C-alpha cells in the first residue's frame, strides 16, 4: 500500500481538493490510465514489485504472460528447456517460424519483452525436475508461480517445494496449476493464506438510516416540512425524508422498528402521504430507497467470521498490518455494533448548500468514528506490547487507517488447501450435485476427465487418442476414481462425453483456449498480487464446447 | 486514405505440423459434435482457403481477435477501424508499440498479424462501418464485432438483420459480438432473424448516467456536475465557434480549471484532471486480460460456426471476474416487439394531458429504445423535426401542445434519429 511518487491513485485523487499532484498526467500514467481506474496506484506498485515464474513456455503460458507484461509487472521468468517445434510456432503468437529449433523460453521472452520496456523478462532453459532436485529455493524466490501443462507428477513436486519452502502459510508463495486439452481447461490453486484488502464490492456503503447517528437525527428533526414553500419542499434530500419518516413512526410505536411486511408497507405509505403534488423528484428517490428504513445495518457475515479467526484474536507483534486493523475493528464493533462509517454520500435531488451540509454531517461523524477506531488500534498494539509510536513503521498510519475503513466491508482472508489434497468423495458429491441441478456447466465431469487423462498419461507416457482402446481405458480410469469416492453403477453421460472430448483433444493447446485461459490466469494473478478483487477459491473448469465455466470448491 | 500504403501478406514457407493442435478438433468429431460435421480436408479447405471473415474494430478486442483468428487458420480476414493509436491503448492493444502512436489502428494491426503469422491475409479498412454498403458485407461468411460503442453495434446489427433474404441462405451472416468493462465482459452469438439480436437486448445495458441540465446549471453537488457544467455549458459559451477536442490535453486542462473553480465556489471537493478526462471522454476501464477472455470466447464461437466441430454458443456468455471466475451462459430470448427483428409494434402508453415535449422526454428515457434527439411524425404529418433549422422552427410550437390535440388513441408514430439505424414505429396509447 506504499504510495508511489509517480502517480496519485484515481481514488485518492477524487477525494482530495486540487493538490499539486493534479497536473497533467505523465506518459506512464497515460499509458496505464485505463487500468489505474481499476486498481489505482497501490495496485500498480504491487504489480511492479512482482516477480512471476512460468513453468513451461507453451501457448497458454505466453498468452497469460502477455496480459501481465502489458499492465507492467516487475519481472517474469519462463522456465523451459524445450526447442521450438513447427507445431509450437503454429499455435503460439509469441513464437515465430524463424525461431524453430531455438529454445522456447528464449524465443518467448524475446517476443513478450517487446510489449513493455519496463518489464524484465528472463529465459531459464533448465529442466524443472532437475531444478527441484538441485535448487528448490529457486521457486520460493518468486511472488507467484504458474505451472501450465506440466506432468502431473511434477505439479505435485512443485507444490510440495513451495509448501516446504515457507515456515508459515502466510509466507507461502501462491501457485496456480493449469491444464488444457482442446476445448477444455482447468485452473487450480495452492495458496497458504491470502488477504484481500479491497474486494471492490459493488454494494454502496450503508448510510445506517435504520439507526441514524445523533447529528443526522437532530438535523432531520429540525426540518419542518409544513413550513417549507414548494421549492424547498421539493429539495429536502431523501436521506432526511427517510430519517424523519422512520423517526415519527417509531415515536408512535413505542420506539420499535417496523418488522412485519405489513408494517413496512404502512411505513412506506406514510412516506408517500407526505407528498404535496405527487411528482416531487426527491420523494421519487425516497420511495425507491425506502427499504433502507427497515433494513438493519449489520456487519457482513464474512467480516464477522474473520474477526473471530485465530489470526485476529491471537495477534502477534509480527502480524501484518491488516490483522492489526481487523483486531481493532473487532474491538470497535464490540463498542459500536457497526463498521466505522464511510463518508460517501450518494448524489440526491437537493440544493448544493443542503447537500454540502449533509455531507459535512457525514464527514464529521466519520471523523469521530475514525478517532474511536484509532483508540481501538492503540489497544490492539498495546496487547502485543507494541507502542503507539510504532504505528507509522508498522503501516498503521492515518492514511492507512482511512484506507482500511473505506474498504473494511470488502476485506477477506482466504486459507487455501494444499494441491492434490482433494478426496474422491468430494469429487463424487460435486458430480452428484451438478447432475441433480441439471444446470448447464458440468465442471465435476470435466474435472474427472482431466484426472482420468492424467492417469492415462502416467501409465503410457502419452495423451489418450480418440480410439476405442484409449476411450475404454479412460473410462476405466474414471470409474476407478469415482468408485473410490462411493460412486455406484455406470458413469453419467456428462462424464463419458467429457472423456470422449479429452481423448479427441490429445492434449492439444488450441490458440483460442490458450487465449481465454491466459486471460483468466492473468486476472487471477493480478488479484493475488494487488490483493484487490476476490480470486478463485477452488478449481475453475472451462468447457468451451458448452461455452461455460464452473468453479469446484476444492 | 491518402499516402498510407496497404500492407501485404507474407507468403508462408513449407510448414509441416503447423496446425497440429487445431487439427485434433478437425480430424475427429467429439461426442457433442453435430452429425453433419465433415472431418478432415473438406473442413480445413473451407476454413483456410474459402472462409472470409470480417472483424469490426482493431482496438482492445480487435487486436486479440485478429491474432486468434490467424492462429486458428482463418486466412482471409478483413478489419475495419476508424481510429488512430493513442498512448493509452498500449496497456492492452498488444499489436501496437509507442512508435505507432498516431497511425491508423486497422493498418498497423493488419501489418503486424501478417508478419507474425505468415500466410494470413488481413485486409484493413481505415474508416467507418457506415462507409460500406450491403454488397460489401455480403462477401463475408461471419462478422465479429469488438466495439466500444452501442451506436456502431446497433448499426451493424440492423444492417445484418436487414440483409437476410429468406430465399438466399448465403445472406444470413452470423454476428458475434464482444464487449468488456474492467474485469467483466460478454460474448454473444447473433444469428440474424433466428436468435435474439443486439437490439432485442438493449434494455440489458447499464443505464448511462445523464445529469439533468438544471442540476448542472443551478444545483451542482458532485465534482462530475462541475465538470459537465464546464464542458456542456461553459465551453460553448466561451468558444461558440470551436469544437471541443477531448483528445487534446489543452482542452482537458481548460475544462479541469473551469470545473475546479466552480467546485471551489460551491465547496464541492474532488475535481481532478483524471476525473475530468474520465467524465468528458466517458472512459471505461479496460485491461488486457478481460479483453483476452472475451475475444477468445468470440473466436472460439467463430471457429465452431465455421467448422461445425462443436455446437456454437446459444447465445450469451457473461463473465464476471471481480469475484472469482464467475460466468453465466444462457439463451437470450427474442423480443417480439424488437424494432429490428421483431415486427410487432411497440406500445407507448402516454397521458392525454402530456405535451409533445413530455412524450419526447419519456421516449428518450426508455431503456429498450435508447434514442437521443428524436424527430416524430404521424401518418406522414411532421409533429416535430430536429433538423433542418427551418423545419425545426416550424414544428417547434407543437412541443407545447397537448397530445390529445395532436394524435388519436392507437395512432402510429414514426420515430427517426441520426443515432437510430432504422425507423421506429410506436403505437400511442392515450390514457387519462
PDB file of N, CA and C in Angstrom, chain A residues 326-398:
ATOM      1  N   UNK A 326      -7.853  -5.502  11.722  1.00  0.00           N
ATOM      2  CA  UNK A 326      -9.000  -6.371  11.988  1.00  0.00           C
ATOM      3  C   UNK A 326      -9.226  -6.533  13.494  1.00  0.00           C
ATOM      4  N   UNK A 327      -8.120  -6.609  14.237  1.00  0.00           N
ATOM      5  CA  UNK A 327      -8.245  -6.699  15.693  1.00  0.00           C
ATOM      6  C   UNK A 327      -8.900  -5.418  16.220  1.00  0.00           C
ATOM      7  N   UNK A 328      -8.438  -4.285  15.714  1.00  0.00           N
ATOM      8  CA  UNK A 328      -9.024  -3.008  16.118  1.00  0.00           C
ATOM      9  C   UNK A 328     -10.495  -2.954  15.730  1.00  0.00           C
ATOM     10  N   UNK A 329     -10.803  -3.482  14.555  1.00  0.00           N
ATOM     11  CA  UNK A 329     -12.192  -3.489  14.089  1.00  0.00           C
ATOM     12  C   UNK A 329     -13.054  -4.319  15.026  1.00  0.00           C
ATOM     13  N   UNK A 330     -12.495  -5.431  15.486  1.00  0.00           N
ATOM     14  CA  UNK A 330     -13.280  -6.284  16.362  1.00  0.00           C
ATOM     15  C   UNK A 330     -13.561  -5.562  17.682  1.00  0.00           C
ATOM     16  N   UNK A 331     -12.588  -4.799  18.198  1.00  0.00           N
ATOM     17  CA  UNK A 331     -12.823  -4.006  19.420  1.00  0.00           C
ATOM     18  C   UNK A 331     -13.835  -2.895  19.154  1.00  0.00           C
ATOM     19  N   UNK A 332     -13.725  -2.285  17.976  1.00  0.00           N
ATOM     20  CA  UNK A 332     -14.632  -1.204  17.593  1.00  0.00           C
ATOM     21  C   UNK A 332     -16.078  -1.717  17.518  1.00  0.00           C
ATOM     22  N   UNK A 333     -16.222  -2.877  16.890  1.00  0.00           N
ATOM     23  CA  UNK A 333     -17.548  -3.450  16.692  1.00  0.00           C
ATOM     24  C   UNK A 333     -18.198  -3.822  18.027  1.00  0.00           C
ATOM     25  N   UNK A 334     -17.380  -4.293  18.970  1.00  0.00           N
ATOM     26  CA  UNK A 334     -17.912  -4.611  20.299  1.00  0.00           C
ATOM     27  C   UNK A 334     -18.562  -3.386  20.922  1.00  0.00           C
ATOM     28  N   UNK A 335     -17.942  -2.220  20.715  1.00  0.00           N
ATOM     29  CA  UNK A 335     -18.467  -0.983  21.298  1.00  0.00           C
ATOM     30  C   UNK A 335     -19.627  -0.411  20.499  1.00  0.00           C
ATOM     31  N   UNK A 336     -19.471  -0.399  19.176  1.00  0.00           N
ATOM     32  CA  UNK A 336     -20.386   0.392  18.354  1.00  0.00           C
ATOM     33  C   UNK A 336     -21.409  -0.412  17.557  1.00  0.00           C
ATOM     34  N   UNK A 337     -21.253  -1.718  17.458  1.00  0.00           N
ATOM     35  CA  UNK A 337     -22.164  -2.604  16.732  1.00  0.00           C
ATOM     36  C   UNK A 337     -22.088  -2.434  15.207  1.00  0.00           C
ATOM     37  N   UNK A 338     -21.394  -1.402  14.736  1.00  0.00           N
ATOM     38  CA  UNK A 338     -21.318  -1.172  13.284  1.00  0.00           C
ATOM     39  C   UNK A 338     -19.874  -1.152  12.841  1.00  0.00           C
ATOM     40  N   UNK A 339     -19.698  -1.233  11.529  1.00  0.00           N
ATOM     41  CA  UNK A 339     -18.399  -0.903  10.959  1.00  0.00           C
ATOM     42  C   UNK A 339     -18.279   0.618  10.979  1.00  0.00           C
ATOM     43  N   UNK A 340     -17.060   1.141  11.056  1.00  0.00           N
ATOM     44  CA  UNK A 340     -16.915   2.613  11.025  1.00  0.00           C
ATOM     45  C   UNK A 340     -17.566   3.200   9.769  1.00  0.00           C
ATOM     46  N   UNK A 341     -18.165   4.349   9.943  1.00  0.00           N
ATOM     47  CA  UNK A 341     -18.910   4.980   8.850  1.00  0.00           C
ATOM     48  C   UNK A 341     -17.991   5.378   7.690  1.00  0.00           C
ATOM     49  N   UNK A 342     -18.442   5.070   6.477  1.00  0.00           N
ATOM     50  CA  UNK A 342     -17.722   5.517   5.282  1.00  0.00           C
ATOM     51  C   UNK A 342     -18.449   6.761   4.759  1.00  0.00           C
ATOM     52  N   UNK A 343     -17.761   7.890   4.696  1.00  0.00           N
ATOM     53  CA  UNK A 343     -18.494   9.142   4.419  1.00  0.00           C
ATOM     54  C   UNK A 343     -18.781   9.379   2.944  1.00  0.00           C
ATOM     55  N   UNK A 344     -19.204   8.359   2.235  1.00  0.00           N
ATOM     56  CA  UNK A 344     -19.532   8.552   0.821  1.00  0.00           C
ATOM     57  C   UNK A 344     -21.031   8.726   0.673  1.00  0.00           C
ATOM     58  N   UNK A 345     -21.428   9.910   0.364  1.00  0.00           N
ATOM     59  CA  UNK A 345     -22.849  10.204   0.221  1.00  0.00           C
ATOM     60  C   UNK A 345     -23.226  10.119  -1.254  1.00  0.00           C
ATOM     61  N   UNK A 346     -24.260   9.329  -1.590  1.00  0.00           N
ATOM     62  CA  UNK A 346     -24.652   9.298  -2.997  1.00  0.00           C
ATOM     63  C   UNK A 346     -25.275  10.634  -3.405  1.00  0.00           C
ATOM     64  N   UNK A 347     -25.338  10.856  -4.704  1.00  0.00           N
ATOM     65  CA  UNK A 347     -25.973  12.084  -5.178  1.00  0.00           C
ATOM     66  C   UNK A 347     -27.476  12.014  -4.892  1.00  0.00           C
ATOM     67  N   UNK A 348     -28.083  13.126  -4.628  1.00  0.00           N
ATOM     68  CA  UNK A 348     -29.532  13.141  -4.404  1.00  0.00           C
ATOM     69  C   UNK A 348     -30.104  14.491  -4.807  1.00  0.00           C
ATOM     70  N   UNK A 349     -31.388  14.478  -5.100  1.00  0.00           N
ATOM     71  CA  UNK A 349     -32.039  15.704  -5.562  1.00  0.00           C
ATOM     72  C   UNK A 349     -32.145  16.690  -4.399  1.00  0.00           C
ATOM     73  N   UNK A 350     -31.359  17.735  -4.436  1.00  0.00           N
ATOM     74  CA  UNK A 350     -31.414  18.772  -3.415  1.00  0.00           C
ATOM     75  C   UNK A 350     -30.573  19.949  -3.882  1.00  0.00           C
ATOM     76  N   UNK A 351     -30.504  20.985  -3.044  1.00  0.00           N
ATOM     77  CA  UNK A 351     -29.679  22.132  -3.436  1.00  0.00           C
ATOM     78  C   UNK A 351     -28.222  21.867  -3.075  1.00  0.00           C
ATOM     79  N   UNK A 352     -27.330  22.652  -3.666  1.00  0.00           N
ATOM     80  CA  UNK A 352     -25.908  22.493  -3.368  1.00  0.00           C
ATOM     81  C   UNK A 352     -25.647  22.656  -1.882  1.00  0.00           C
ATOM     82  N   UNK A 353     -26.212  23.729  -1.295  1.00  0.00           N
ATOM     83  CA  UNK A 353     -25.918  24.010   0.113  1.00  0.00           C
ATOM     84  C   UNK A 353     -26.359  22.880   1.026  1.00  0.00           C
ATOM     85  N   UNK A 354     -27.575  22.392   0.793  1.00  0.00           N
ATOM     86  CA  UNK A 354     -28.076  21.319   1.640  1.00  0.00           C
ATOM     87  C   UNK A 354     -27.214  20.080   1.493  1.00  0.00           C
ATOM     88  N   UNK A 355     -26.843  19.786   0.261  1.00  0.00           N
ATOM     89  CA  UNK A 355     -26.031  18.596   0.025  1.00  0.00           C
ATOM     90  C   UNK A 355     -24.688  18.705   0.755  1.00  0.00           C
ATOM     91  N   UNK A 356     -24.064  19.868   0.634  1.00  0.00           N
ATOM     92  CA  UNK A 356     -22.764  20.075   1.282  1.00  0.00           C
ATOM     93  C   UNK A 356     -22.918  19.982   2.799  1.00  0.00           C
ATOM     94  N   UNK A 357     -24.011  20.538   3.309  1.00  0.00           N
ATOM     95  CA  UNK A 357     -24.288  20.500   4.743  1.00  0.00           C
ATOM     96  C   UNK A 357     -24.394  19.048   5.233  1.00  0.00           C
ATOM     97  N   UNK A 358     -25.181  18.285   4.478  1.00  0.00           N
ATOM     98  CA  UNK A 358     -25.406  16.884   4.819  1.00  0.00           C
ATOM     99  C   UNK A 358     -24.095  16.094   4.738  1.00  0.00           C
ATOM    100  N   UNK A 359     -23.347  16.406   3.693  1.00  0.00           N
ATOM    101  CA  UNK A 359     -22.073  15.726   3.503  1.00  0.00           C
ATOM    102  C   UNK A 359     -21.133  16.025   4.685  1.00  0.00           C
ATOM    103  N   UNK A 360     -21.179  17.258   5.155  1.00  0.00           N
ATOM    104  CA  UNK A 360     -20.331  17.605   6.290  1.00  0.00           C
ATOM    105  C   UNK A 360     -20.747  16.867   7.556  1.00  0.00           C
ATOM    106  N   UNK A 361     -22.055  16.645   7.720  1.00  0.00           N
ATOM    107  CA  UNK A 361     -22.516  15.863   8.874  1.00  0.00           C
ATOM    108  C   UNK A 361     -21.917  14.461   8.832  1.00  0.00           C
ATOM    109  N   UNK A 362     -21.990  13.853   7.651  1.00  0.00           N
ATOM    110  CA  UNK A 362     -21.459  12.502   7.497  1.00  0.00           C
ATOM    111  C   UNK A 362     -19.943  12.494   7.706  1.00  0.00           C
ATOM    112  N   UNK A 363     -19.283  13.497   7.182  1.00  0.00           N
ATOM    113  CA  UNK A 363     -17.821  13.538   7.332  1.00  0.00           C
ATOM    114  C   UNK A 363     -17.421  13.687   8.788  1.00  0.00           C
ATOM    115  N   UNK A 364     -18.143  14.568   9.510  1.00  0.00           N
ATOM    116  CA  UNK A 364     -17.799  14.795  10.914  1.00  0.00           C
ATOM    117  C   UNK A 364     -17.993  13.512  11.723  1.00  0.00           C
ATOM    118  N   UNK A 365     -19.102  12.818  11.441  1.00  0.00           N
ATOM    119  CA  UNK A 365     -19.364  11.567  12.144  1.00  0.00           C
ATOM    120  C   UNK A 365     -18.275  10.535  11.808  1.00  0.00           C
ATOM    121  N   UNK A 366     -17.918  10.463  10.531  1.00  0.00           N
ATOM    122  CA  UNK A 366     -16.886   9.510  10.103  1.00  0.00           C
ATOM    123  C   UNK A 366     -15.562   9.821  10.782  1.00  0.00           C
ATOM    124  N   UNK A 367     -15.287  11.093  10.935  1.00  0.00           N
ATOM    125  CA  UNK A 367     -14.048  11.528  11.608  1.00  0.00           C
ATOM    126  C   UNK A 367     -14.056  11.055  13.070  1.00  0.00           C
ATOM    127  N   UNK A 368     -15.190  11.253  13.739  1.00  0.00           N
ATOM    128  CA  UNK A 368     -15.311  10.811  15.140  1.00  0.00           C
ATOM    129  C   UNK A 368     -15.069   9.314  15.248  1.00  0.00           C
ATOM    130  N   UNK A 369     -15.698   8.562  14.337  1.00  0.00           N
ATOM    131  CA  UNK A 369     -15.571   7.111  14.408  1.00  0.00           C
ATOM    132  C   UNK A 369     -14.155   6.676  14.052  1.00  0.00           C
ATOM    133  N   UNK A 370     -13.526   7.435  13.174  1.00  0.00           N
ATOM    134  CA  UNK A 370     -12.148   7.110  12.806  1.00  0.00           C
ATOM    135  C   UNK A 370     -11.238   7.265  14.025  1.00  0.00           C
ATOM    136  N   UNK A 371     -11.474   8.305  14.814  1.00  0.00           N
ATOM    137  CA  UNK A 371     -10.652   8.518  16.012  1.00  0.00           C
ATOM    138  C   UNK A 371     -10.902   7.406  17.029  1.00  0.00           C
ATOM    139  N   UNK A 372     -12.163   7.013  17.124  1.00  0.00           N
ATOM    140  CA  UNK A 372     -12.506   5.912  18.024  1.00  0.00           C
ATOM    141  C   UNK A 372     -11.810   4.626  17.556  1.00  0.00           C
ATOM    142  N   UNK A 373     -11.805   4.430  16.248  1.00  0.00           N
ATOM    143  CA  UNK A 373     -11.140   3.260  15.684  1.00  0.00           C
ATOM    144  C   UNK A 373      -9.641   3.291  16.004  1.00  0.00           C
ATOM    145  N   UNK A 374      -9.065   4.475  15.950  1.00  0.00           N
ATOM    146  CA  UNK A 374      -7.643   4.595  16.277  1.00  0.00           C
ATOM    147  C   UNK A 374      -7.378   4.255  17.742  1.00  0.00           C
ATOM    148  N   UNK A 375      -8.333   4.618  18.610  1.00  0.00           N
ATOM    149  CA  UNK A 375      -8.191   4.209  20.018  1.00  0.00           C
ATOM    150  C   UNK A 375      -8.129   2.687  20.117  1.00  0.00           C
ATOM    151  N   UNK A 376      -9.008   2.038  19.366  1.00  0.00           N
ATOM    152  CA  UNK A 376      -9.036   0.570  19.372  1.00  0.00           C
ATOM    153  C   UNK A 376      -7.728   0.014  18.822  1.00  0.00           C
ATOM    154  N   UNK A 377      -7.208   0.692  17.826  1.00  0.00           N
ATOM    155  CA  UNK A 377      -5.960   0.241  17.211  1.00  0.00           C
ATOM    156  C   UNK A 377      -4.814   0.347  18.220  1.00  0.00           C
ATOM    157  N   UNK A 378      -4.883   1.395  19.008  1.00  0.00           N
ATOM    158  CA  UNK A 378      -3.859   1.601  20.041  1.00  0.00           C
ATOM    159  C   UNK A 378      -3.933   0.456  21.050  1.00  0.00           C
ATOM    160  N   UNK A 379      -5.141   0.100  21.449  1.00  0.00           N
ATOM    161  CA  UNK A 379      -5.314  -1.016  22.386  1.00  0.00           C
ATOM    162  C   UNK A 379      -4.734  -2.291  21.776  1.00  0.00           C
ATOM    163  N   UNK A 380      -5.049  -2.525  20.501  1.00  0.00           N
ATOM    164  CA  UNK A 380      -4.558  -3.736  19.832  1.00  0.00           C
ATOM    165  C   UNK A 380      -3.032  -3.766  19.824  1.00  0.00           C
ATOM    166  N   UNK A 381      -2.457  -2.617  19.584  1.00  0.00           N
ATOM    167  CA  UNK A 381      -0.998  -2.528  19.524  1.00  0.00           C
ATOM    168  C   UNK A 381      -0.398  -2.808  20.893  1.00  0.00           C
ATOM    169  N   UNK A 382      -1.058  -2.284  21.925  1.00  0.00           N
ATOM    170  CA  UNK A 382      -0.551  -2.481  23.277  1.00  0.00           C
ATOM    171  C   UNK A 382      -0.738  -3.924  23.749  1.00  0.00           C
ATOM    172  N   UNK A 383      -1.753  -4.590  23.201  1.00  0.00           N
ATOM    173  CA  UNK A 383      -1.970  -6.008  23.534  1.00  0.00           C
ATOM    174  C   UNK A 383      -0.751  -6.862  23.222  1.00  0.00           C
ATOM    175  N   UNK A 384      -0.031  -6.481  22.156  1.00  0.00           N
ATOM    176  CA  UNK A 384       1.144  -7.262  21.774  1.00  0.00           C
ATOM    177  C   UNK A 384       2.426  -6.525  22.183  1.00  0.00           C
ATOM    178  N   UNK A 385       2.297  -5.720  23.213  1.00  0.00           N
ATOM    179  CA  UNK A 385       3.419  -4.977  23.797  1.00  0.00           C
ATOM    180  C   UNK A 385       4.084  -4.057  22.775  1.00  0.00           C
ATOM    181  N   UNK A 386       3.289  -3.551  21.901  1.00  0.00           N
ATOM    182  CA  UNK A 386       3.830  -2.572  20.956  1.00  0.00           C
ATOM    183  C   UNK A 386       3.538  -1.180  21.508  1.00  0.00           C
ATOM    184  N   UNK A 387       4.159  -0.180  20.943  1.00  0.00           N
ATOM    185  CA  UNK A 387       3.843   1.171  21.400  1.00  0.00           C
ATOM    186  C   UNK A 387       3.261   1.979  20.238  1.00  0.00           C
ATOM    187  N   UNK A 388       2.435   2.925  20.609  1.00  0.00           N
ATOM    188  CA  UNK A 388       1.699   3.724  19.619  1.00  0.00           C
ATOM    189  C   UNK A 388       2.659   4.482  18.699  1.00  0.00           C
ATOM    190  N   UNK A 389       3.874   4.729  19.193  1.00  0.00           N
ATOM    191  CA  UNK A 389       4.867   5.445  18.381  1.00  0.00           C
ATOM    192  C   UNK A 389       5.273   4.625  17.137  1.00  0.00           C
ATOM    193  N   UNK A 390       5.038   3.318  17.236  1.00  0.00           N
ATOM    194  CA  UNK A 390       5.453   2.451  16.124  1.00  0.00           C
ATOM    195  C   UNK A 390       4.462   2.450  14.965  1.00  0.00           C
ATOM    196  N   UNK A 391       3.347   3.125  15.154  1.00  0.00           N
ATOM    197  CA  UNK A 391       2.260   2.941  14.185  1.00  0.00           C
ATOM    198  C   UNK A 391       2.676   3.175  12.735  1.00  0.00           C
ATOM    199  N   UNK A 392       3.458   4.221  12.519  1.00  0.00           N
ATOM    200  CA  UNK A 392       3.849   4.516  11.136  1.00  0.00           C
ATOM    201  C   UNK A 392       4.718   3.401  10.565  1.00  0.00           C
ATOM    202  N   UNK A 393       5.701   2.959  11.348  1.00  0.00           N
ATOM    203  CA  UNK A 393       6.624   1.935  10.844  1.00  0.00           C
ATOM    204  C   UNK A 393       5.909   0.606  10.629  1.00  0.00           C
ATOM    205  N   UNK A 394       4.827   0.357  11.357  1.00  0.00           N
ATOM    206  CA  UNK A 394       4.089  -0.892  11.176  1.00  0.00           C
ATOM    207  C   UNK A 394       3.012  -0.777  10.096  1.00  0.00           C
ATOM    208  N   UNK A 395       2.970   0.345   9.423  1.00  0.00           N
ATOM    209  CA  UNK A 395       1.971   0.531   8.365  1.00  0.00           C
ATOM    210  C   UNK A 395       0.587   0.820   8.923  1.00  0.00           C
ATOM    211  N   UNK A 396       0.534   1.467  10.109  1.00  0.00           N
ATOM    212  CA  UNK A 396      -0.763   1.723  10.744  1.00  0.00           C
ATOM    213  C   UNK A 396      -1.032   3.221  10.853  1.00  0.00           C
ATOM    214  N   UNK A 397      -0.434   3.995   9.953  1.00  0.00           N
ATOM    215  CA  UNK A 397      -0.592   5.451   9.991  1.00  0.00           C
ATOM    216  C   UNK A 397      -1.999   5.904   9.629  1.00  0.00           C
ATOM    217  N   UNK A 398      -2.236   7.189   9.751  1.00  0.00           N
ATOM    218  CA  UNK A 398      -3.551   7.776   9.493  1.00  0.00           C
ATOM    219  C   UNK A 398      -4.060   7.457   8.071  1.00  0.00           C
TER     220      UNK A 398
END
